[in-house]
Amino acid sequence: MTAVTVTPENCGGVSTACQAYLESKAVQDTRSLMSELCRHFYTLGWMSGTGGSIAMKVHDDSVPRPRQLILLSPSGVQKERMEPEDMYVLSADSSILSSPSPKPYPNKAPKCTDSAAVFLKAFELRNPGAVIHSHGMESCLVTMINPLAKEFRITHMEMIKGIQGHGYYDELVIPIIENTAHEHELTESLAKAIEAYPRSTAVLVRNHGIYSWGDSWISAKTQAECYHYLFDAAIKLHQMGLDWSSPSHGPLQYGKGTLADGGKAGIIGSSLQIKPLPRCILLDIEGTTTPISFVTDVLFPYARDNVGRHLSATFETLETQDDIKLLRSQVEDDLAKGVPGALPIPPDEVGKEKVMAALVVNIEAMIKADRKITALKQLQGHIWRTGFQNQELKGVVFEDVPVALEKWNALGIKVYIYSSGSRLAQRLLFGYTNHGDLRKYLYGFFDTTVGNKKETNSYVEISESLGVDKPSEVVFLTDVYQEAVAATNAGGYRLPRTFPPIILT
């Protein structure tokens, strides 16, 4: 007769021993404990709407923790109705050993928690006894106070003592990672955060919740409760205009939690006025986001040198015929006004080559004079499109532009472009930049079809298109004084104190 010792190592090897261990008191007690905790966390608001989950090792003194079985809560199950048999049991190498049986309609088919990969990574890197994933409102809102922050910091609060390795005078620092569409996609960023913050026993997920862990389920639960208390305290202090991250918890300073005039402390409800963020930012391109030299030394020469090739290759297309029609009208107007460099464009009957030759002469004169006219800008946009798509051109923006766009986007500020270049040219420049595709940060593009950039009515038209209640809700950034004056005269466009390089903090 052969004797078999029942241990986690048998699971996957000797099926009878595995089944015996799965039915052991240690596993059954852990199942019951997890279902009880899920119900309790539901009442705290951490696991409502089937959200949130728990992962726990089956404690067994005879088995080293790295080899202990792992229990995971299911996905899509009402946490307040969780039963012990609803849990998944995994081996130490993440193989599923036991799954819950399907339940009748309207229950969903069994599915392991969407956070399984995240839990397993936490077990791998920290070797805890339990990991708790909460969707508690506090853990979500605290990441939204400053949407640019990569950390949550708090100090001089009694409940910090409940966090492993911390005392009252310590500064508690918790990393914040960005949310993803699916929870398993958080695994890589969570792993990087865990490695970067060796003292932390938690990782916050912006607009989502928190993963926290402890050496045992009691430690994990205690810390989770302390974290939520501290998050709630930070939110309340913020509402009072107080700084939770400083020892004195005094008034918030400019740039830390509110934007206060002149860098003074801003207290909500006091006589001090909190400076509101703009709803929209309108950006010029040339000289503001992009070096003038890029336009004059790269884009203009490319259009000039390739206008003949472009016209020859696309002459018969509807797009180019529309460009030619617009150019004919512009040249006729220039001839009537005696504009230098204007040359009559012969009718199509004289032949394609003669028409193109006249067009090239006029276009070169327009480019040399840097004329801000729609006919030229439209054609240039089509020429540049070919250059960008063929990787013969790459847009250039100042180093701080991607940083500023990301910040404004995180703050909920909509950013638009207003340039003398065509909308097509604008999209190309920001779509193929030296910092990648920046169009994801831009809500719209305006060109000279709304009017000249030095005319006040152009900015009136734009503000009406943006749907703001008043023009003062728009900040216009430009390097041209006359444009700034025209925008201000539109009824309150706010202008920055300095011109580019730009950054709004």
mmCIF file of N, CA, C and O in Angstrom, residues 409-445:
data_model
loop_
_atom_site.group_PDB
_atom_site.id
_atom_site.type_symbol
_atom_site.label_atom_id
_atom_site.label_comp_id
_atom_site.label_asym_id
_atom_site.label_seq_id
_atom_site.Cartn_x
_atom_site.Cartn_y
_atom_site.Cartn_z
ATOM 1 N N ASN A 409 -5.387 68.576 -20.765
ATOM 2 C CA ASN A 409 -6.340 67.498 -21.013
ATOM 3 C C ASN A 409 -6.749 66.831 -19.704
ATOM 4 O O ASN A 409 -7.928 66.536 -19.477
ATOM 5 N N ALA A 410 -5.774 66.611 -18.797
ATOM 6 C CA ALA A 410 -6.068 65.994 -17.502
ATOM 7 C C ALA A 410 -6.959 66.882 -16.643
ATOM 8 O O ALA A 410 -7.760 66.394 -15.842
ATOM 9 N N LEU A 411 -6.835 68.192 -16.816
ATOM 10 C CA LEU A 411 -7.645 69.139 -16.050
ATOM 11 C C LEU A 411 -9.019 69.370 -16.674
ATOM 12 O O LEU A 411 -9.822 70.140 -16.149
ATOM 13 N N GLY A 412 -9.285 68.725 -17.801
ATOM 14 C CA GLY A 412 -10.580 68.875 -18.454
ATOM 15 C C GLY A 412 -10.707 70.126 -19.297
ATOM 16 O O GLY A 412 -11.816 70.531 -19.655
ATOM 17 N N ILE A 413 -9.585 70.760 -19.629
ATOM 18 C CA ILE A 413 -9.605 71.965 -20.461
ATOM 19 C C ILE A 413 -9.523 71.543 -21.928
ATOM 20 O O ILE A 413 -8.634 70.790 -22.319
ATOM 21 N N LYS A 414 -10.436 72.046 -22.730
ATOM 22 C CA LYS A 414 -10.449 71.709 -24.148
ATOM 23 C C LYS A 414 -9.497 72.644 -24.901
ATOM 24 O O LYS A 414 -9.530 73.857 -24.722
ATOM 25 N N VAL A 415 -8.665 72.058 -25.741
ATOM 26 C CA VAL A 415 -7.662 72.828 -26.474
ATOM 27 C C VAL A 415 -7.996 72.816 -27.963
ATOM 28 O O VAL A 415 -8.280 71.762 -28.542
ATOM 29 N N TYR A 416 -7.940 74.008 -28.570
ATOM 30 C CA TYR A 416 -8.221 74.184 -29.993
ATOM 31 C C TYR A 416 -7.052 74.903 -30.656
ATOM 32 O O TYR A 416 -6.250 75.558 -29.982
ATOM 33 N N ILE A 417 -6.971 74.792 -31.965
ATOM 34 C CA ILE A 417 -5.922 75.454 -32.732
ATOM 35 C C ILE A 417 -6.548 76.516 -33.634
ATOM 36 O O ILE A 417 -7.605 76.290 -34.237
ATOM 37 N N TYR A 418 -5.899 77.679 -33.718
ATOM 38 C CA TYR A 418 -6.311 78.725 -34.671
ATOM 39 C C TYR A 418 -5.053 79.206 -35.365
ATOM 40 O O TYR A 418 -4.201 79.852 -34.753
ATOM 41 N N SER A 419 -4.944 78.896 -36.639
ATOM 42 C CA SER A 419 -3.740 79.237 -37.389
ATOM 43 C C SER A 419 -4.117 79.683 -38.792
ATOM 44 O O SER A 419 -5.185 79.332 -39.306
ATOM 45 N N SER A 420 -3.211 80.439 -39.407
ATOM 46 C CA SER A 420 -3.439 80.841 -40.794
ATOM 47 C C SER A 420 -3.278 79.660 -41.735
ATOM 48 O O SER A 420 -3.758 79.680 -42.865
ATOM 49 N N GLY A 421 -2.605 78.619 -41.273
ATOM 50 C CA GLY A 421 -2.514 77.408 -42.074
ATOM 51 C C GLY A 421 -3.857 76.697 -42.126
ATOM 52 O O GLY A 421 -4.683 76.831 -41.219
ATOM 53 N N SER A 422 -4.087 75.947 -43.183
ATOM 54 C CA SER A 422 -5.368 75.258 -43.342
ATOM 55 C C SER A 422 -5.571 74.252 -42.222
ATOM 56 O O SER A 422 -4.618 73.824 -41.559
ATOM 57 N N ARG A 423 -6.825 73.868 -42.008
ATOM 58 C CA ARG A 423 -7.125 72.883 -40.977
ATOM 59 C C ARG A 423 -6.435 71.555 -41.277
ATOM 60 O O ARG A 423 -5.997 70.855 -40.369
ATOM 61 N N LEU A 424 -6.359 71.220 -42.563
ATOM 62 C CA LEU A 424 -5.653 70.005 -42.947
ATOM 63 C C LEU A 424 -4.189 70.096 -42.538
ATOM 64 O O LEU A 424 -3.633 69.156 -41.957
ATOM 65 N N ALA A 425 -3.553 71.229 -42.823
ATOM 66 C CA ALA A 425 -2.143 71.402 -42.475
ATOM 67 C C ALA A 425 -1.944 71.325 -40.964
ATOM 68 O O ALA A 425 -0.962 70.764 -40.476
ATOM 69 N N GLN A 426 -2.890 71.875 -40.203
ATOM 70 C CA GLN A 426 -2.803 71.832 -38.746
ATOM 71 C C GLN A 426 -2.867 70.386 -38.235
ATOM 72 O O GLN A 426 -2.073 69.972 -37.371
ATOM 73 N N ARG A 427 -3.814 69.634 -38.774
ATOM 74 C CA ARG A 427 -3.951 68.239 -38.346
ATOM 75 C C ARG A 427 -2.704 67.426 -38.693
ATOM 76 O O ARG A 427 -2.289 66.549 -37.935
ATOM 77 N N LEU A 428 -2.114 67.734 -39.849
ATOM 78 C CA LEU A 428 -0.906 67.017 -40.256
ATOM 79 C C LEU A 428 0.254 67.342 -39.329
ATOM 80 O O LEU A 428 0.995 66.452 -38.897
ATOM 81 N N LEU A 429 0.426 68.618 -39.023
ATOM 82 C CA LEU A 429 1.546 69.034 -38.184
ATOM 83 C C LEU A 429 1.470 68.375 -36.804
ATOM 84 O O LEU A 429 2.473 67.873 -36.293
ATOM 85 N N PHE A 430 0.279 68.358 -36.201
ATOM 86 C CA PHE A 430 0.136 67.778 -34.867
ATOM 87 C C PHE A 430 -0.010 66.249 -34.907
ATOM 88 O O PHE A 430 0.157 65.591 -33.886
ATOM 89 N N GLY A 431 -0.323 65.716 -36.062
ATOM 90 C CA GLY A 431 -0.466 64.270 -36.180
ATOM 91 C C GLY A 431 0.847 63.549 -36.432
ATOM 92 O O GLY A 431 0.968 62.352 -36.160
ATOM 93 N N TYR A 432 1.853 64.282 -36.947
ATOM 94 C CA TYR A 432 3.139 63.666 -37.274
ATOM 95 C C TYR A 432 4.275 64.475 -36.639
ATOM 96 O O TYR A 432 5.156 64.979 -37.317
ATOM 97 N N THR A 433 4.261 64.629 -35.323
ATOM 98 C CA THR A 433 5.253 65.471 -34.669
ATOM 99 C C THR A 433 6.454 64.671 -34.177
ATOM 100 O O THR A 433 6.437 63.435 -34.165
ATOM 101 N N ASN A 434 7.463 65.399 -33.738
ATOM 102 C CA ASN A 434 8.640 64.785 -33.139
ATOM 103 C C ASN A 434 8.334 64.184 -31.772
ATOM 104 O O ASN A 434 9.171 63.528 -31.165
ATOM 105 N N HIS A 435 7.108 64.397 -31.284
ATOM 106 C CA HIS A 435 6.652 63.797 -30.023
ATOM 107 C C HIS A 435 5.473 62.853 -30.265
ATOM 108 O O HIS A 435 4.719 62.554 -29.335
ATOM 109 N N GLY A 436 5.301 62.408 -31.486
ATOM 110 C CA GLY A 436 4.203 61.504 -31.797
ATOM 111 C C GLY A 436 2.935 62.243 -32.187
ATOM 112 O O GLY A 436 2.936 63.450 -32.455
ATOM 113 N N ASP A 437 1.826 61.510 -32.205
ATOM 114 C CA ASP A 437 0.533 62.060 -32.598
ATOM 115 C C ASP A 437 -0.090 62.791 -31.410
ATOM 116 O O ASP A 437 -0.460 62.182 -30.413
ATOM 117 N N LEU A 438 -0.209 64.115 -31.522
ATOM 118 C CA LEU A 438 -0.761 64.939 -30.440
ATOM 119 C C LEU A 438 -2.223 65.299 -30.669
ATOM 120 O O LEU A 438 -2.809 66.030 -29.870
ATOM 121 N N ARG A 439 -2.815 64.811 -31.730
ATOM 122 C CA ARG A 439 -4.205 65.177 -32.032
ATOM 123 C C ARG A 439 -5.190 64.672 -30.991
ATOM 124 O O ARG A 439 -6.295 65.211 -30.868
ATOM 125 N N LYS A 440 -4.784 63.665 -30.197
ATOM 126 C CA LYS A 440 -5.672 63.141 -29.162
ATOM 127 C C LYS A 440 -5.969 64.191 -28.099
ATOM 128 O O LYS A 440 -6.925 64.061 -27.340
ATOM 129 N N TYR A 441 -5.133 65.237 -28.022
ATOM 130 C CA TYR A 441 -5.343 66.294 -27.031
ATOM 131 C C TYR A 441 -6.118 67.486 -27.597
ATOM 132 O O TYR A 441 -6.419 68.422 -26.861
ATOM 133 N N LEU A 442 -6.406 67.479 -28.878
ATOM 134 C CA LEU A 442 -6.986 68.644 -29.540
ATOM 135 C C LEU A 442 -8.442 68.396 -29.911
ATOM 136 O O LEU A 442 -8.795 67.342 -30.442
ATOM 137 N N TYR A 443 -9.284 69.395 -29.635
ATOM 138 C CA TYR A 443 -10.720 69.251 -29.843
ATOM 139 C C TYR A 443 -11.192 69.853 -31.161
ATOM 140 O O TYR A 443 -12.320 69.598 -31.569
ATOM 141 N N GLY A 444 -10.393 70.672 -31.826
ATOM 142 C CA GLY A 444 -10.835 71.265 -33.074
ATOM 143 C C GLY A 444 -9.795 72.204 -33.649
ATOM 144 O O GLY A 444 -8.815 72.579 -32.992
ATOM 145 N N PHE A 445 -10.020 72.578 -34.920
ATOM 146 C CA PHE A 445 -9.064 73.408 -35.641
ATOM 147 C C PHE A 445 -9.813 74.539 -36.359
ATOM 148 O O PHE A 445 -10.858 74.312 -36.970
#
